[in-house]
């Protein structure tokens, strides 16, 4: 149980375009999901907390207009990177919270050319 | 302030040798503690966790960790390293007074030498 999926696993997009990443809890409901960004050889950096039915809470320094988060249902949160630039290239990981634990998705590798 | 410190960003051990990855935390409330492993281009896989009760926790792949409150530590060990253990390891703490937000250590890259 407690499986989290992400789609796509890899995506390449051109600079200036937008890309959407989906995070789904497959066998449970999650009122809270988290979005992380991971740079090469680095730890996970929390970007935002996504709450079902309400606005996401962004960490300091994360542009909310650039990284749009929508938590439309208890099993789906989406991260849209708008007007992507090469510096947005990174590994994005989502997680779903159940009580004091988080279950992590497999990650999405975004490359902006 | 809450924080997680992993001493040693890179650890190398010989195959068959003891693995010891260090994790210390700071917290004003009882923590929930986790160790994750990450292979290249993959997500995080839970190795083990401490919530309450027995302070020695056994996880998958032969790993175990001991919660020592007096030392604020949660070091990860494995008696005999295997080549497949080569990966990145992250220690994390979840705190009830911050809505169970996770705080991650900076990670330790484990290399296993044949």
mmCIF file of N, CA and C in Angstrom, chain A residues 10 34 36 38 41-44 46 49 59 91 93 97 99-107 109, chain B residues 32 34 36 38 41-44 46 49 51 88 90 94 98-102 104-107 109:
data_model
loop_
_atom_site.group_PDB
_atom_site.id
_atom_site.type_symbol
_atom_site.label_atom_id
_atom_site.label_comp_id
_atom_site.label_asym_id
_atom_site.label_seq_id
_atom_site.Cartn_x
_atom_site.Cartn_y
_atom_site.Cartn_z
ATOM 1 N N UNK A 10 10.132 11.390 -17.250
ATOM 2 C CA UNK A 10 11.110 12.273 -17.888
ATOM 3 C C UNK A 10 10.381 13.159 -18.876
ATOM 4 N N UNK A 34 3.437 17.144 -0.967
ATOM 5 C CA UNK A 34 4.582 18.034 -0.978
ATOM 6 C C UNK A 34 5.304 17.926 -2.318
ATOM 7 N N UNK A 36 9.080 18.650 -3.992
ATOM 8 C CA UNK A 36 10.489 18.885 -3.722
ATOM 9 C C UNK A 36 11.231 19.029 -5.049
ATOM 10 N N UNK A 38 15.282 18.563 -6.447
ATOM 11 C CA UNK A 38 16.573 18.017 -6.078
ATOM 12 C C UNK A 38 17.586 18.325 -7.164
ATOM 13 N N UNK A 41 23.463 15.623 -6.893
ATOM 14 C CA UNK A 41 24.305 15.373 -5.730
ATOM 15 C C UNK A 41 23.878 16.194 -4.516
ATOM 16 N N UNK A 42 22.641 16.621 -4.499
ATOM 17 C CA UNK A 42 22.152 17.427 -3.400
ATOM 18 C C UNK A 42 20.943 16.782 -2.744
ATOM 19 N N UNK A 43 20.571 17.346 -1.603
ATOM 20 C CA UNK A 43 19.407 16.837 -0.893
ATOM 21 C C UNK A 43 18.126 17.403 -1.494
ATOM 22 N N UNK A 44 17.010 16.988 -0.943
ATOM 23 C CA UNK A 44 15.720 17.467 -1.416
ATOM 24 C C UNK A 44 15.429 18.838 -0.822
ATOM 25 N N UNK A 46 12.405 21.432 -0.204
ATOM 26 C CA UNK A 46 10.956 21.571 -0.215
ATOM 27 C C UNK A 46 10.579 22.839 -0.965
ATOM 28 N N UNK A 49 3.917 23.103 -0.112
ATOM 29 C CA UNK A 49 2.977 22.150 0.482
ATOM 30 C C UNK A 49 1.636 22.344 -0.205
ATOM 31 N N UNK A 59 7.474 27.700 -0.103
ATOM 32 C CA UNK A 59 8.624 28.014 0.723
ATOM 33 C C UNK A 59 9.257 29.317 0.245
ATOM 34 N N UNK A 91 15.392 17.575 -10.971
ATOM 35 C CA UNK A 91 14.632 16.373 -10.610
ATOM 36 C C UNK A 91 13.576 16.807 -9.618
ATOM 37 N N UNK A 93 10.399 15.806 -7.179
ATOM 38 C CA UNK A 93 9.833 14.670 -6.455
ATOM 39 C C UNK A 93 8.633 15.136 -5.646
ATOM 40 N N UNK A 97 1.436 12.862 2.291
ATOM 41 C CA UNK A 97 1.558 12.679 3.735
ATOM 42 C C UNK A 97 0.411 11.819 4.275
ATOM 43 N N UNK A 99 -0.433 10.846 8.155
ATOM 44 C CA UNK A 99 -0.037 11.047 9.557
ATOM 45 C C UNK A 99 1.354 11.685 9.580
ATOM 46 N N UNK A 100 2.288 11.041 10.259
ATOM 47 C CA UNK A 100 3.615 11.620 10.402
ATOM 48 C C UNK A 100 4.581 11.173 9.314
ATOM 49 N N UNK A 101 4.105 10.373 8.363
ATOM 50 C CA UNK A 101 4.979 9.850 7.314
ATOM 51 C C UNK A 101 4.717 10.533 5.986
ATOM 52 N N UNK A 102 5.686 10.405 5.096
ATOM 53 C CA UNK A 102 5.501 10.826 3.726
ATOM 54 C C UNK A 102 5.885 9.669 2.813
ATOM 55 N N UNK A 103 5.094 9.485 1.772
ATOM 56 C CA UNK A 103 5.374 8.466 0.767
ATOM 57 C C UNK A 103 5.750 9.187 -0.516
ATOM 58 N N UNK A 104 6.903 8.803 -1.050
ATOM 59 C CA UNK A 104 7.492 9.559 -2.145
ATOM 60 C C UNK A 104 7.210 8.938 -3.507
ATOM 61 N N UNK A 105 7.028 9.815 -4.472
ATOM 62 C CA UNK A 105 6.924 9.372 -5.851
ATOM 63 C C UNK A 105 8.305 9.078 -6.412
ATOM 64 N N UNK A 106 8.344 8.502 -7.615
ATOM 65 C CA UNK A 106 9.623 8.110 -8.221
ATOM 66 C C UNK A 106 10.383 9.268 -8.842
ATOM 67 N N UNK A 107 9.775 10.446 -8.892
ATOM 68 C CA UNK A 107 10.478 11.595 -9.425
ATOM 69 C C UNK A 107 10.241 11.827 -10.903
ATOM 70 N N UNK A 109 12.260 13.823 -14.124
ATOM 71 C CA UNK A 109 13.447 14.529 -14.605
ATOM 72 C C UNK A 109 13.011 15.522 -15.663
ATOM 73 N N UNK B 32 10.054 11.868 14.846
ATOM 74 C CA UNK B 32 9.954 10.639 14.081
ATOM 75 C C UNK B 32 11.146 10.654 13.125
ATOM 76 N N UNK B 34 13.672 8.839 10.070
ATOM 77 C CA UNK B 34 13.610 8.000 8.880
ATOM 78 C C UNK B 34 14.977 7.943 8.197
ATOM 79 N N UNK B 36 16.260 6.955 4.243
ATOM 80 C CA UNK B 36 15.862 6.627 2.873
ATOM 81 C C UNK B 36 17.113 6.341 2.050
ATOM 82 N N UNK B 38 18.410 6.329 -2.069
ATOM 83 C CA UNK B 38 18.065 6.796 -3.409
ATOM 84 C C UNK B 38 19.102 6.310 -4.398
ATOM 85 N N UNK B 41 18.610 8.639 -10.423
ATOM 86 C CA UNK B 41 17.404 8.935 -11.193
ATOM 87 C C UNK B 41 16.163 8.202 -10.687
ATOM 88 N N UNK B 42 16.159 7.911 -9.417
ATOM 89 C CA UNK B 42 14.988 7.288 -8.819
ATOM 90 C C UNK B 42 14.529 8.092 -7.607
ATOM 91 N N UNK B 43 13.323 7.760 -7.126
ATOM 92 C CA UNK B 43 12.813 8.419 -5.938
ATOM 93 C C UNK B 43 13.421 7.848 -4.673
ATOM 94 N N UNK B 44 12.841 8.197 -3.556
ATOM 95 C CA UNK B 44 13.338 7.750 -2.265
ATOM 96 C C UNK B 44 12.650 6.451 -1.852
ATOM 97 N N UNK B 46 12.100 3.961 1.396
ATOM 98 C CA UNK B 46 12.220 3.907 2.849
ATOM 99 C C UNK B 46 13.006 2.678 3.272
ATOM 100 N N UNK B 49 12.310 3.236 9.894
ATOM 101 C CA UNK B 49 11.800 4.407 10.588
ATOM 102 C C UNK B 49 11.697 4.126 12.082
ATOM 103 N N UNK B 51 9.472 5.515 15.338
ATOM 104 C CA UNK B 51 8.363 6.351 15.796
ATOM 105 C C UNK B 51 8.348 6.361 17.320
ATOM 106 N N UNK B 88 22.818 6.794 -2.589
ATOM 107 C CA UNK B 88 22.756 7.985 -1.744
ATOM 108 C C UNK B 88 21.778 7.695 -0.604
ATOM 109 N N UNK B 90 19.683 9.252 2.779
ATOM 110 C CA UNK B 90 19.189 10.464 3.417
ATOM 111 C C UNK B 90 18.534 10.133 4.751
ATOM 112 N N UNK B 94 10.678 14.023 11.082
ATOM 113 C CA UNK B 94 9.328 14.568 10.984
ATOM 114 C C UNK B 94 8.922 15.034 12.371
ATOM 115 N N UNK B 98 5.525 20.973 13.595
ATOM 116 C CA UNK B 98 5.614 21.690 12.316
ATOM 117 C C UNK B 98 4.718 21.027 11.279
ATOM 118 N N UNK B 99 3.619 20.438 11.745
ATOM 119 C CA UNK B 99 2.710 19.776 10.821
ATOM 120 C C UNK B 99 3.321 18.565 10.156
ATOM 121 N N UNK B 100 4.250 17.927 10.849
ATOM 122 C CA UNK B 100 4.928 16.753 10.321
ATOM 123 C C UNK B 100 5.670 17.029 9.017
ATOM 124 N N UNK B 101 6.167 18.255 8.896
ATOM 125 C CA UNK B 101 7.038 18.567 7.761
ATOM 126 C C UNK B 101 8.322 17.772 7.915
ATOM 127 N N UNK B 102 8.873 17.328 6.790
ATOM 128 C CA UNK B 102 10.116 16.582 6.809
ATOM 129 C C UNK B 102 11.302 17.535 6.705
ATOM 130 N N UNK B 104 15.297 17.124 5.880
ATOM 131 C CA UNK B 104 16.252 16.157 5.356
ATOM 132 C C UNK B 104 17.679 16.560 5.676
ATOM 133 N N UNK B 105 18.508 15.558 5.883
ATOM 134 C CA UNK B 105 19.935 15.790 5.921
ATOM 135 C C UNK B 105 20.445 16.009 4.508
ATOM 136 N N UNK B 106 21.699 16.345 4.410
ATOM 137 C CA UNK B 106 22.290 16.664 3.114
ATOM 138 C C UNK B 106 22.672 15.434 2.317
ATOM 139 N N UNK B 107 22.533 14.280 2.944
ATOM 140 C CA UNK B 107 22.786 13.050 2.221
ATOM 141 C C UNK B 107 24.210 12.543 2.363
ATOM 142 N N UNK B 109 26.747 9.804 0.298
ATOM 143 C CA UNK B 109 26.948 8.930 -0.842
ATOM 144 C C UNK B 109 27.832 7.757 -0.413
#
